[in-house]
Coordinates of C-alpha atoms in Angstrom, one line a residue:
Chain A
X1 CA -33.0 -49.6 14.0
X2 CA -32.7 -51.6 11.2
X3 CA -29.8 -52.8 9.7
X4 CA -27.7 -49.9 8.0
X5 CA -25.4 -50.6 5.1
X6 CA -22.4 -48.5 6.3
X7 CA -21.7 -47.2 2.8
X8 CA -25.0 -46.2 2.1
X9 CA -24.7 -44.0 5.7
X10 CA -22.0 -42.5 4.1
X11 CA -23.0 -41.5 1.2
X12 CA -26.1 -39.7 2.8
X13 CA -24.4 -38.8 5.6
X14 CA -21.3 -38.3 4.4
X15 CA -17.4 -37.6 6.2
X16 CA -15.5 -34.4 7.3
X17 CA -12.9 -33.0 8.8
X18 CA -13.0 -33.6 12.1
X19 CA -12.9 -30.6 14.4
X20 CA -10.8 -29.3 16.5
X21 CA -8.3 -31.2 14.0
X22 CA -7.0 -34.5 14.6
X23 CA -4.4 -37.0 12.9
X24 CA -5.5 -40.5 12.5
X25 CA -3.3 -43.7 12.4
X26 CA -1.8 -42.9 8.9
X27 CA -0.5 -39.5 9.9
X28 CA -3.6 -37.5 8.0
X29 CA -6.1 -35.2 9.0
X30 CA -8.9 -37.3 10.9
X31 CA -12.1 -37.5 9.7
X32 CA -15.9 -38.1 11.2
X33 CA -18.2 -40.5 9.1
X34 CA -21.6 -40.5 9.1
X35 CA -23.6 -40.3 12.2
X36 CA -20.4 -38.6 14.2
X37 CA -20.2 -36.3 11.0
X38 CA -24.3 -35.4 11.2
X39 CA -23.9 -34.7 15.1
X40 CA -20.9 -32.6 14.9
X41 CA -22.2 -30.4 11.8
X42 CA -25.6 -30.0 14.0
X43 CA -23.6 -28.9 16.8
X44 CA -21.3 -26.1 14.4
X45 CA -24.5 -25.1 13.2
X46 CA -25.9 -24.2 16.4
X47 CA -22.2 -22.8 17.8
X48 CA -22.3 -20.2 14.1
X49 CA -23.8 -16.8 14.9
X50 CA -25.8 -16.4 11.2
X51 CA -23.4 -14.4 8.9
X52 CA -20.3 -15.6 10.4
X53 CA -19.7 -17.8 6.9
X54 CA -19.4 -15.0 4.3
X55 CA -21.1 -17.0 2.0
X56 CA -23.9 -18.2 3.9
X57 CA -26.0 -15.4 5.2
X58 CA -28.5 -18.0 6.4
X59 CA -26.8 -20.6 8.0
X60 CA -26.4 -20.4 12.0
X61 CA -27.6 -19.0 14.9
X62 CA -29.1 -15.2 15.0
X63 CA -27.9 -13.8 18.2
X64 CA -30.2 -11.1 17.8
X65 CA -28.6 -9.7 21.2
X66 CA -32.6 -9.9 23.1
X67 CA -30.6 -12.0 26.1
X68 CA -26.8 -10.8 26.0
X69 CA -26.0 -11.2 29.7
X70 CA -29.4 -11.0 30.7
X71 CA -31.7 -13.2 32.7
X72 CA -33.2 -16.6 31.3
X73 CA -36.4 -15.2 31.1
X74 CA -38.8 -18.0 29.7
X75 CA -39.2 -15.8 26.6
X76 CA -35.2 -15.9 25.8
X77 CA -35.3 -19.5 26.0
X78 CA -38.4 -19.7 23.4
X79 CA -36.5 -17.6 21.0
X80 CA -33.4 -19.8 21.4
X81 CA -35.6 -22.7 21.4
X82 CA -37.6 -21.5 18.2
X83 CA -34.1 -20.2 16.3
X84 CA -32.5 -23.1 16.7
X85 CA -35.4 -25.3 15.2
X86 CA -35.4 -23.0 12.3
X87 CA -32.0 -24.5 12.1
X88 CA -31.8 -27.7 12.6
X89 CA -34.7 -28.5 9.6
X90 CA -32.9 -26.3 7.4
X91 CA -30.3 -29.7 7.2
X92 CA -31.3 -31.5 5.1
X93 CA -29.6 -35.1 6.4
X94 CA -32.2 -34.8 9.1
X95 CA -35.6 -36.5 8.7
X96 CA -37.1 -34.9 11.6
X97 CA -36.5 -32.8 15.0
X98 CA -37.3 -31.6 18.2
X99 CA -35.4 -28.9 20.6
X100 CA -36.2 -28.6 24.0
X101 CA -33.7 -25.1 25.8
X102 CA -33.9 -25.3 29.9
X103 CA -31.6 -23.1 31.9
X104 CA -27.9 -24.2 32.7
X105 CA -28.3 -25.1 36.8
X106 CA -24.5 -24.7 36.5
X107 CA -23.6 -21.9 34.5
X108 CA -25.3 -18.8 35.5
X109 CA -27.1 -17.2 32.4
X110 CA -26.2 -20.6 30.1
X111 CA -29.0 -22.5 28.4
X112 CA -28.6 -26.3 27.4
X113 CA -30.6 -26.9 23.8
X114 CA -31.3 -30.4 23.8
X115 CA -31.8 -31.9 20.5
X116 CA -34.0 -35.1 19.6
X117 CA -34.1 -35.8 15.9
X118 CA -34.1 -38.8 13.0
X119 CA -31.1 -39.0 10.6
X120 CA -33.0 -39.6 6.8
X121 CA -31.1 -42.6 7.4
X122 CA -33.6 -43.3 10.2
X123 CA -30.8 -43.6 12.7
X124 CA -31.4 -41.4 16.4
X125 CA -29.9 -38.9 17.4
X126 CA -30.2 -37.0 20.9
X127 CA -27.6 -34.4 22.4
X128 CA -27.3 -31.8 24.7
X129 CA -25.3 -28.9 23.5
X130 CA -24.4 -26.0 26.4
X131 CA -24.8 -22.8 25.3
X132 CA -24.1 -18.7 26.1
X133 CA -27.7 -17.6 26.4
Chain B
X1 CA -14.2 -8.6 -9.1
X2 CA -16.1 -11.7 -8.1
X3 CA -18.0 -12.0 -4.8
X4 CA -17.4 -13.9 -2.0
X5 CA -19.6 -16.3 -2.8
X6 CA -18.4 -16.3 -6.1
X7 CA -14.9 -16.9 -4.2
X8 CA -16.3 -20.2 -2.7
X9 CA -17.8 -21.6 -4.8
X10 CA -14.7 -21.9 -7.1
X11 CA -12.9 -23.1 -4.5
X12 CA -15.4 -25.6 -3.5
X13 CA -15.4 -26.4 -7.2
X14 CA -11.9 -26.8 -7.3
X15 CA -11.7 -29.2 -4.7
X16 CA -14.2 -31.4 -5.9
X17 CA -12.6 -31.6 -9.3
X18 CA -10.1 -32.9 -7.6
X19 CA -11.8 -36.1 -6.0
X20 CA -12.6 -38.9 -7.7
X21 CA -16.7 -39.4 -8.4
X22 CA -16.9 -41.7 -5.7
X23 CA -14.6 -39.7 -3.0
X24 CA -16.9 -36.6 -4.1
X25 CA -20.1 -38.5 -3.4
X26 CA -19.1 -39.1 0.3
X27 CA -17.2 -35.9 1.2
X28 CA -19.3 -33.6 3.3
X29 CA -19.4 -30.1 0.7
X30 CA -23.2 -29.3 3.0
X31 CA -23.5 -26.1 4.2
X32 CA -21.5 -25.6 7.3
X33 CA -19.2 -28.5 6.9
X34 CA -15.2 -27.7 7.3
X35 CA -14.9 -27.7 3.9
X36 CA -17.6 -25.0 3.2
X37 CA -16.7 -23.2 6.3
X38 CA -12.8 -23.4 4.9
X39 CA -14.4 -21.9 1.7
X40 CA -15.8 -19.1 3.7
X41 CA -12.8 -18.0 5.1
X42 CA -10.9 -18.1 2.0
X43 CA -13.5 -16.0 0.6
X44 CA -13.3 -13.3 2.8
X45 CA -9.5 -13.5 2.8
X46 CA -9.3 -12.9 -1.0
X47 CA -12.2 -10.2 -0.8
X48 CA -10.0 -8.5 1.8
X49 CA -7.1 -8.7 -0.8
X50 CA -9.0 -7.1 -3.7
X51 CA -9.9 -4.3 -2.0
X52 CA -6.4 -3.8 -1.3
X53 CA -5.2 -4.3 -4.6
X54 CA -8.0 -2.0 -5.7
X55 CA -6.7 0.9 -3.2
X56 CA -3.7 0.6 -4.3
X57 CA -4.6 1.0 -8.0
X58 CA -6.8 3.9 -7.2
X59 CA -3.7 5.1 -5.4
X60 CA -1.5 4.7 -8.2
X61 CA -4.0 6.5 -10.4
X62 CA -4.3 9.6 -8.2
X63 CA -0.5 9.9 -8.0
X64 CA -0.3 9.9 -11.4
X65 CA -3.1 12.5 -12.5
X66 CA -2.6 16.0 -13.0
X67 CA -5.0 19.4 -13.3
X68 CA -8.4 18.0 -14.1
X69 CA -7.6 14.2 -14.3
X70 CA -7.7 14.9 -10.0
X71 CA -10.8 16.4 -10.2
X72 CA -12.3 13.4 -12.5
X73 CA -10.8 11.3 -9.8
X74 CA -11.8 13.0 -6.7
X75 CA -16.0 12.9 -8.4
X76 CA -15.7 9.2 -8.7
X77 CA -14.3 8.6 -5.2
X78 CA -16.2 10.2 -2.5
X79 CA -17.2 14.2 -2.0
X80 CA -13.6 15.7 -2.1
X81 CA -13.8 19.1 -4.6
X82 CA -10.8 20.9 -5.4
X83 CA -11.2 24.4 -3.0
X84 CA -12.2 27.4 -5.4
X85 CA -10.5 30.6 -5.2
X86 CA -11.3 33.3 -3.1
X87 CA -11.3 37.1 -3.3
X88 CA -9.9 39.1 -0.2
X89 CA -12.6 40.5 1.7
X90 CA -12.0 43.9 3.6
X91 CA -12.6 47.9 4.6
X92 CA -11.5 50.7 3.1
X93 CA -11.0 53.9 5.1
X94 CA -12.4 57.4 3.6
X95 CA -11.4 60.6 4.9
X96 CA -12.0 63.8 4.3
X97 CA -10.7 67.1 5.6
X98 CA -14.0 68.8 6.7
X99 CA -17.4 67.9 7.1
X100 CA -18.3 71.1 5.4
X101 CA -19.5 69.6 1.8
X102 CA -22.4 68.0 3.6
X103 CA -23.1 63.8 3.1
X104 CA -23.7 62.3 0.3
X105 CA -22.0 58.4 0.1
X106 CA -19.8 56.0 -1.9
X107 CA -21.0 54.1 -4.1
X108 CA -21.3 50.2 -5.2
X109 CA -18.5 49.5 -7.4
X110 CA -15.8 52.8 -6.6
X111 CA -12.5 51.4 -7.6
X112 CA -9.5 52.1 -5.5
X113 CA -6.0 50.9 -5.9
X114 CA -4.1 49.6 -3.3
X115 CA 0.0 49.1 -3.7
X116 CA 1.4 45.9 -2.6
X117 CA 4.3 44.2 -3.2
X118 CA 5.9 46.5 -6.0
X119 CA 2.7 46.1 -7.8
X120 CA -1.0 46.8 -7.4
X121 CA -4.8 45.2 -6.6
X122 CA -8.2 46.9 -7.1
X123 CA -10.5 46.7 -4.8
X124 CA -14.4 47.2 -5.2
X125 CA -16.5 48.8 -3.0
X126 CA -19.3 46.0 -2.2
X127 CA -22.0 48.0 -1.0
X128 CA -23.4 51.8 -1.0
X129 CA -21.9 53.7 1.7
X130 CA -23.0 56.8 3.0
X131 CA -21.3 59.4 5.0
X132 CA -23.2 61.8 7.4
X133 CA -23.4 65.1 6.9
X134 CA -21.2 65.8 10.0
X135 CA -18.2 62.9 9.3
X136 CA -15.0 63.5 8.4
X137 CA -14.6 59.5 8.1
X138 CA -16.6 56.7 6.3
X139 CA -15.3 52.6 6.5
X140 CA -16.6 51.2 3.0
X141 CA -16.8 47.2 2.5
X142 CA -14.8 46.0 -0.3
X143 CA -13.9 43.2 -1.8
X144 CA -11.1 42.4 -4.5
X145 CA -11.5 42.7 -7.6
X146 CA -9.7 39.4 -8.5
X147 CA -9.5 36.3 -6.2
X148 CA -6.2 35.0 -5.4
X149 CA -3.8 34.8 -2.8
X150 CA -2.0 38.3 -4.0
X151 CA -5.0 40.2 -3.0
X152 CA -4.3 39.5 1.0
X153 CA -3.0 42.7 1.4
X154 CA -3.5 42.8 4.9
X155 CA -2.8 46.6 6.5
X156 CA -2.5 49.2 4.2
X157 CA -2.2 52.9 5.1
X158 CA -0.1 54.4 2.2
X159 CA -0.7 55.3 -1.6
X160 CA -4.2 54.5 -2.0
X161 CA -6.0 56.2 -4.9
X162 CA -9.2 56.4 -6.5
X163 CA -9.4 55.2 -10.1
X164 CA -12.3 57.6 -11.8
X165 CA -14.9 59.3 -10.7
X166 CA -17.6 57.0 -8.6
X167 CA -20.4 59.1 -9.2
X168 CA -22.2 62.3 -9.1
X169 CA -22.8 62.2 -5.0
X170 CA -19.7 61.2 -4.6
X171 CA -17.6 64.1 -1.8
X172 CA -14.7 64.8 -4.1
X173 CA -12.4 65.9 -1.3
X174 CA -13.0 62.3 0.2
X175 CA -10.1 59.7 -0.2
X176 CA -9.1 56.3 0.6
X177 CA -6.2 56.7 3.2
X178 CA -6.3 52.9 4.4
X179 CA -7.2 49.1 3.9
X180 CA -7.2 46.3 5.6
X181 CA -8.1 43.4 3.5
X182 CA -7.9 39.4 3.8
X183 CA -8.9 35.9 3.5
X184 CA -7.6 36.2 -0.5
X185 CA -6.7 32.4 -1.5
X186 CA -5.1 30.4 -4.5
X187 CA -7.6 27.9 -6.6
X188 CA -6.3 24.5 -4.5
X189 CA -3.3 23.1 -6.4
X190 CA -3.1 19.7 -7.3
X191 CA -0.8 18.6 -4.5
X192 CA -3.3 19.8 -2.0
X193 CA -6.4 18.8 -3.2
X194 CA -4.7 14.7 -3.6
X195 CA -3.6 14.7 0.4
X196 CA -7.3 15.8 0.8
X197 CA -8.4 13.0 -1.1
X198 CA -6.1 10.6 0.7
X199 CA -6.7 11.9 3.8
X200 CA -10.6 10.7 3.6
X201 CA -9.7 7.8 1.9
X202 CA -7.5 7.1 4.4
X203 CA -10.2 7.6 6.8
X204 CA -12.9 5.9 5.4
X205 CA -10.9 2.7 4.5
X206 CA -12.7 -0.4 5.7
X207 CA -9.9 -1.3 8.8
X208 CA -10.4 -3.8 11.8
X209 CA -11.6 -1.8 14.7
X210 CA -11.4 -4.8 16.5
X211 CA -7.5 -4.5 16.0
X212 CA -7.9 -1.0 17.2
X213 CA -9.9 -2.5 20.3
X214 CA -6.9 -5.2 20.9
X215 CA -4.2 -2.3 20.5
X216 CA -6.3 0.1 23.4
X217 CA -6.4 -2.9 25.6
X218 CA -2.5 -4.0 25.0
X219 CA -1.5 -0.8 26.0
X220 CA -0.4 -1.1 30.1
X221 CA -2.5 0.4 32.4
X222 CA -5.7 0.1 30.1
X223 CA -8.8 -2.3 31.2
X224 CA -11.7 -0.5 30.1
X225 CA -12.0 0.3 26.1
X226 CA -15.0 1.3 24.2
X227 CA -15.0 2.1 20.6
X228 CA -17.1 4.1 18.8
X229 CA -17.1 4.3 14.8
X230 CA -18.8 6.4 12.3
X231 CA -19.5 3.2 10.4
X232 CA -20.8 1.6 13.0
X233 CA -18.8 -0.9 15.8
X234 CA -17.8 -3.9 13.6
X235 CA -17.0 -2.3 10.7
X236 CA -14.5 0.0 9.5
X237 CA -14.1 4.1 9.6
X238 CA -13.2 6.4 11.7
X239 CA -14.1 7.1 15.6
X240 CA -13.5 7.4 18.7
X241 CA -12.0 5.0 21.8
X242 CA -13.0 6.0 25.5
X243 CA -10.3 4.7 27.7
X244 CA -9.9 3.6 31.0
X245 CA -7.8 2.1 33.7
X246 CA -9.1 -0.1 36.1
X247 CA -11.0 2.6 38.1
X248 CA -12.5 3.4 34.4
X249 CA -10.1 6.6 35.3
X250 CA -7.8 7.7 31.9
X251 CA -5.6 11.0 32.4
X252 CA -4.1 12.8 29.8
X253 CA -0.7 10.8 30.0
X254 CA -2.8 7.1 29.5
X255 CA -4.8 8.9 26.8
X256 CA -1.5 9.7 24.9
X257 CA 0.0 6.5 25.8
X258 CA -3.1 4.3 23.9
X259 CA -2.9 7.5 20.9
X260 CA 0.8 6.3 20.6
X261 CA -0.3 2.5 20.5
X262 CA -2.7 3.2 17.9
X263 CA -0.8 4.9 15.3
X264 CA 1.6 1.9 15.0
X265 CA -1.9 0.1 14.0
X266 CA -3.2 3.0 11.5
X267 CA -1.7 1.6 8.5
X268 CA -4.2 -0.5 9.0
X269 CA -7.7 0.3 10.3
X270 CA -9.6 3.7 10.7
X271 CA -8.3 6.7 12.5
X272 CA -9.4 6.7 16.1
X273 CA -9.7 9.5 18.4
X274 CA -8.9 8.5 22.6
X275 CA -10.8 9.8 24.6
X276 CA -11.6 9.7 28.4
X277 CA -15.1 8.0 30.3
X278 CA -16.7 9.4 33.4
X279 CA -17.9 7.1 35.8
X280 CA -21.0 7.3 37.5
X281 CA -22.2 4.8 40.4
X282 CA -25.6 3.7 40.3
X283 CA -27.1 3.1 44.1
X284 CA -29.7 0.4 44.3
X285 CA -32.6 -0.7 46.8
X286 CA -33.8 -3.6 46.6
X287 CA -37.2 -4.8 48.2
X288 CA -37.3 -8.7 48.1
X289 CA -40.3 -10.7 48.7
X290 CA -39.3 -14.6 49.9
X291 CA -41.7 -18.1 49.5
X292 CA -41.7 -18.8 53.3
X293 CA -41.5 -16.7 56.7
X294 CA -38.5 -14.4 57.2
X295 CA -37.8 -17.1 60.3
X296 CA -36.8 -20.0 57.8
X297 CA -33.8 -17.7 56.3
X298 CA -30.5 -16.6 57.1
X299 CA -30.7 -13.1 55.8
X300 CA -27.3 -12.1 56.4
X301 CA -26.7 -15.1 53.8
X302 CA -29.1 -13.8 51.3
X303 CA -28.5 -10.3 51.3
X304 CA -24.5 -11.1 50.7
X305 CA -25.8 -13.1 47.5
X306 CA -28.3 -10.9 46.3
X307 CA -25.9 -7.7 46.9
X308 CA -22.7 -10.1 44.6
X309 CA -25.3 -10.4 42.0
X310 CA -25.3 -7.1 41.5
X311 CA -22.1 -6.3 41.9
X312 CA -21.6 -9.6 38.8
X313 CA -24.3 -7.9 36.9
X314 CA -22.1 -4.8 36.8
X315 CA -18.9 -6.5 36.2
X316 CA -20.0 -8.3 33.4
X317 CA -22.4 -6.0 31.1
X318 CA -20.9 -5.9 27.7
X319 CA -21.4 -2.1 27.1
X320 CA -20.6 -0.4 30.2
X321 CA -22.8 2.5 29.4
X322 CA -25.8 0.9 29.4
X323 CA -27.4 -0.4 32.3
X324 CA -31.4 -1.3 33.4
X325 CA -32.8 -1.2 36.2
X326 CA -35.4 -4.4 35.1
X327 CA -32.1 -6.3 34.5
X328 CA -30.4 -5.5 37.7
X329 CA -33.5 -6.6 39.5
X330 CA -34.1 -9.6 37.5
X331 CA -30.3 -10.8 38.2
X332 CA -30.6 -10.3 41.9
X333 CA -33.5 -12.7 41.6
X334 CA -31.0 -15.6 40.5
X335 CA -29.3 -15.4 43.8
X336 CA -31.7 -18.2 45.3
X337 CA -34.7 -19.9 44.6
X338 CA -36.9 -19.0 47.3
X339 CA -36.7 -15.4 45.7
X340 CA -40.4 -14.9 44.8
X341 CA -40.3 -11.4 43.6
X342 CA -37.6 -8.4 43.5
X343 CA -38.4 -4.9 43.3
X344 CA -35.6 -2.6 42.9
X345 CA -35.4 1.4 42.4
X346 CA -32.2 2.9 41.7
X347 CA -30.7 6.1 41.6
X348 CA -27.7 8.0 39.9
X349 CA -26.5 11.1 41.7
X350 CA -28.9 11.0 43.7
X351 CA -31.9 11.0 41.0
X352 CA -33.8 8.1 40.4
X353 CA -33.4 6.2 37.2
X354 CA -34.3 3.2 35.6
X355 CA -31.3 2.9 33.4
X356 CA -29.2 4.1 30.4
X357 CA -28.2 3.6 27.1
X358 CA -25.4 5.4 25.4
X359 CA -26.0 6.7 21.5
X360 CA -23.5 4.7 20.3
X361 CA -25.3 4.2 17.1
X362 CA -24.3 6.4 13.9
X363 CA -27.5 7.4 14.1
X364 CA -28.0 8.4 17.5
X365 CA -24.6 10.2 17.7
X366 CA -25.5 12.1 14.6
X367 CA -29.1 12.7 16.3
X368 CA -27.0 13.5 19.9
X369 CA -24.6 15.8 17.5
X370 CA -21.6 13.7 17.5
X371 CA -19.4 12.0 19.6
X372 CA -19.0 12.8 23.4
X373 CA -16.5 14.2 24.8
X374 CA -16.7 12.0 27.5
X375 CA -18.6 8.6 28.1
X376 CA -20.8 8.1 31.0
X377 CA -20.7 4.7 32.2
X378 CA -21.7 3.1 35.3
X379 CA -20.9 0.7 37.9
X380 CA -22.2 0.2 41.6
X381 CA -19.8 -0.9 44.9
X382 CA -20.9 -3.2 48.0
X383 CA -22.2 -0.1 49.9
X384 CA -24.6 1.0 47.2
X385 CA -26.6 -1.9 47.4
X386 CA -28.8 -2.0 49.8
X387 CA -31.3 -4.8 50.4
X388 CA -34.8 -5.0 52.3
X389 CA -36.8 -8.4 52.8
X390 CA -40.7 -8.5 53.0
X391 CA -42.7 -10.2 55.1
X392 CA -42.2 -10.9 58.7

């Protein structure tokens, strides 16, 4: 990776309230810059069920109900897989993506959705994020 | 009254007006982020308080308005009509002393008066009557003449009489000795026709039937709640909660106890009916097939584990009226990899079945006519399960 300018990362990628909330050294609400900020909004988008935020009919996950306590079937996981890579290129901080959704081999009826993608700052990012199936 | 996302975005504006440019340019307003997901909230907050406000005006409004103002009011809020007056429906008993005149009948529209209350209401005959030749006795349908209240005469078997003459066939020596006239009601007054109205608003306000969920469930004894609302599960409106205990067992005492619970939470949500489920045990084969020779397993092993999926599969359906067969089978699969293939076939009651689903849908209550008295719902035990592997 090149060398990044940290105000130019965060002014693309920009800083928010962390969550759950935290106080940093000064006694305020703590933040996440950049990068952390990018990673944590991916993760709340793919932790929204879609029409959760009044305002934004669009934005999260579509539940649909198709594998509510059911099996893993391989065809769950593709419409997990393929719902949450409408998501992910709907943000528009990312340059591009890739999902890959396997079965939890811990949690019985879980899925793991793990991301690969490119900031637009050209920075990596790659995480697993556990989910209810 | 703005919209929620109207709502938002003023608050996200206001906050941003707040920053400097260069704070602004780095604070995370994206879709999703806290801030926009803090907007959200507020929204829906302040949406919930104008509706209140606005049910409290419209209440205001209807407390104030009198004779037709309530009828303005009840057309623009829903299908409440003020209840039009009704006539008192009933017989009149003719009699006559002999049967000697021959028949003849009474005609549509003879008038008799009937006392009642120091005063006096006509009645009409409805419909042409006629006596046989060989009757002493004819029961005429009438109505009165006037629609009110006053007109429920009820019984009366004293000082009838005939106002003119009815009509050339009409048996002169036949008179009206008794009535026995009712269902005679007032137009609806104003007082009556507003608790109508606020009884369906009051019904059809937009509540938290989640709350109504939480209150069923707080209630001791209670483990088993399902709610089902005219609106639809989710929203507001009025329905009906089945209740259960852990045995998804509710008598009539547990059913009063959660009715009690509720009505501390009516103020705010939808009126809900309790009601009680009926538990039905589903009994399931199942017929595994395994990757190797029976010889390489420990089947007591495997049949525990395929028998505790099913028992987990029961225990933790979200809608415990619904259950599949396809499911069932496809969770008994999980209990171990060297599960090729499962085929199960169930039955309830001793007929087979591949599952259920409950109506729980406006539209399929409406379609089932309503909602039942009691909910089915299923479970399984240990013994039902019974387990077979393939193969030798």
């Amino acid at each position: 990776v090149a060398f990044l300018d940290p105000d130019h990362e965060l002014q693309v990628l920009r800083e928010d309230l962390a969550w759950p909330p935290s106080l940093d050294s000064t006694g305020d609400l703590g933040t996440l810059r950049g990068l952390d900020n990018l990673e944590a909004g991916v993760i709340g988008r793919a932790a929204t069920v879609r029409g959760e935020i009044v305002h934004r009919r669009e934005y999260g996950v579509d539940d649909g109900g198709e594998g509510q306590n059911g099996p893993t079937f391989p065809e769950t996981l593709a419409l997990a897989q393929a719902r949450l890579l409408e998501q992910f290129t709907r943000e528009s901080r990312i340059e591009s993506v890739s999902v890959a959704v396997e079965r939890d081999p811990d949690v019985d009826g879980d899925i793991i959705a793990t991301l690969r993608a490119t900031a637009t700052t050209g920075q990596p990012i790659g995480i697993a994020i556990p989910m209810g199936a | 009254v703005p919209t929620p996302i109207q709502y938002a975005q003023d608050f996200l504006a206001g906050v941003r007006g707040r920053l400097s440019p260069e704070a602004a340019a780095r604070v995370d307003f994206s879709e999703g982020s806290k801030w926009d997901a803090l907007a959200g909230g507020l929204a829906r907050v302040m949406t919930r308080l104008e509706q209140v406000e606005a049910e409290a005006y419209d209440a205001h409004i209807l407390e104030r308005a009198v004779g037709s103002e309530v009828d303005a009011y009840c057309e623009a809020h829903g299908p409440v009509r003020r209840l039009s007056a009704n006539k008192a429906k009933g017989a009149i008993a003719f009699h006559r002393p002999s049967a000697v005149a021959g028949g003849g009948y009474v005609p549509s529209g003879a008038e008799v008066r009937v006392p009642c209350n120091g005063s006096s209401v006509l009645f009409v005959a409805a419909a042409d009557t006629p006596i046989a030749a060989t009757a002493t006795y004819v029961s005429v349908p009438a109505a009165a003449a006037m629609a009110g209240k006053a007109s429920s005469v009820g019984r009366v078997a004293a000082g009838l009489s005939l106002t003119g003459q009815p009509g050339p066939l009409f048996d002169a020596t036949l008179l009206p000795t008794s009535i026995d006239a009712s269902g005679g009601v007032d137009i609806e007054s104003d007082a009556e026709l507003k608790a109508r109205q606020r009884a369906y608003e009051q019904g059809k306000r937009g509540g938290t039937i989640e709350s109504i969920r939480f209150a069923a469930l707080s209630t001791p004894g209670v483990k088993h709640v399902v709610l089902a609302s005219r609106y639809g599960v989710g929203s507001g409106g009025e329905g009906v909660a089945y209740v259960g205990d852990a045995n998804w067992y509710a008598d009539e005492s547990l059913c009063a106890d959660v009715a009690r619970s509720l009505e501390s939470w009516r103020a705010f949500g939808p009126s809900v009916n309790v009601r009680k489920m009926l538990l039905s045990k589903v009994a399931s084969s199942a017929t595994i097939s395994l990757a190797r020779s029976l010889v390489n397993y420990d089947q007591a092993r495997l049949r525990a584990l395929v028998v505790q999926k099913a028992l987990d599969y029961f225990a933790t359906r979200v809608d415990p009226y619904a259950w599949s067969a396809t499911m069932l089978g496809a969770r008994m699969s999980h209990a171990d990899d060297e599960i090729v293939s499962v085929d199960v076939s169930c039955t309830v009651g001793g007929v087979a079945s591949s599952g259920a689903t409950s109506p729980l849908t406006i539209d399929g209550l409406v379609a089932a006519g309503g909602f039942p008295a009691l909910l089915t719902v299923y479970s399984t035990d240990a013994s039902l399960v019974s387990v077979q592997f393939e193969g030798s």
